[in-house]
């Protein structure tokens, strides 16, 4: 059985690999960052698409947990 830390490490690695593959194939990825849905391009430019609704409420909830 794997520990929580091992599972998080595996998830981080596979997520990073999937992100890199998408970036290589599409030249961009769509991610959530700092309360926004953004399009991040291979050259490092970003385009804000849409703010995340109730992001501040979610942040406050996260601090409580």
CSV table of C-alpha atoms in Angstrom, one decimal, residues 11-47:
chain,number,residue,atom,x,y,z
A,11,UNK,CA,0.1,12.4,-9.2
A,12,UNK,CA,2.5,15.5,-9.5
A,13,UNK,CA,4.8,13.6,-11.9
A,14,UNK,CA,2.0,12.3,-14.1
A,15,UNK,CA,0.2,15.7,-14.2
A,16,UNK,CA,3.5,17.4,-15.1
A,17,UNK,CA,4.1,14.9,-17.9
A,18,UNK,CA,0.5,15.3,-19.3
A,19,UNK,CA,0.9,19.1,-19.1
A,20,UNK,CA,4.2,19.0,-21.0
A,21,UNK,CA,2.7,16.6,-23.7
A,22,UNK,CA,-0.2,19.0,-24.2
A,23,UNK,CA,2.1,22.0,-24.4
A,24,UNK,CA,4.2,20.2,-27.0
A,25,UNK,CA,1.2,19.2,-29.1
A,26,UNK,CA,-1.0,22.2,-28.8
A,27,UNK,CA,1.5,25.0,-28.0
A,28,UNK,CA,-0.7,26.0,-25.0
A,29,UNK,CA,-2.5,24.7,-21.9
A,30,UNK,CA,-5.6,25.8,-20.0
A,31,UNK,CA,-5.1,26.1,-16.3
A,32,UNK,CA,-6.5,27.7,-13.2
A,33,UNK,CA,-4.2,30.2,-11.6
A,34,UNK,CA,-4.7,33.0,-9.0
A,35,UNK,CA,-8.4,33.0,-9.3
A,36,UNK,CA,-8.5,32.9,-13.2
A,37,UNK,CA,-8.8,30.4,-15.9
A,38,UNK,CA,-5.9,31.2,-18.2
A,39,UNK,CA,-4.4,30.0,-21.4
A,40,UNK,CA,-0.6,29.6,-21.0
A,41,UNK,CA,1.4,29.5,-24.3
A,42,UNK,CA,4.7,27.7,-24.9
A,43,UNK,CA,6.6,31.0,-25.1
A,44,UNK,CA,5.4,31.9,-21.5
A,45,UNK,CA,2.7,34.4,-22.5
A,46,UNK,CA,-0.6,34.1,-20.8
A,47,UNK,CA,-4.1,35.1,-21.7
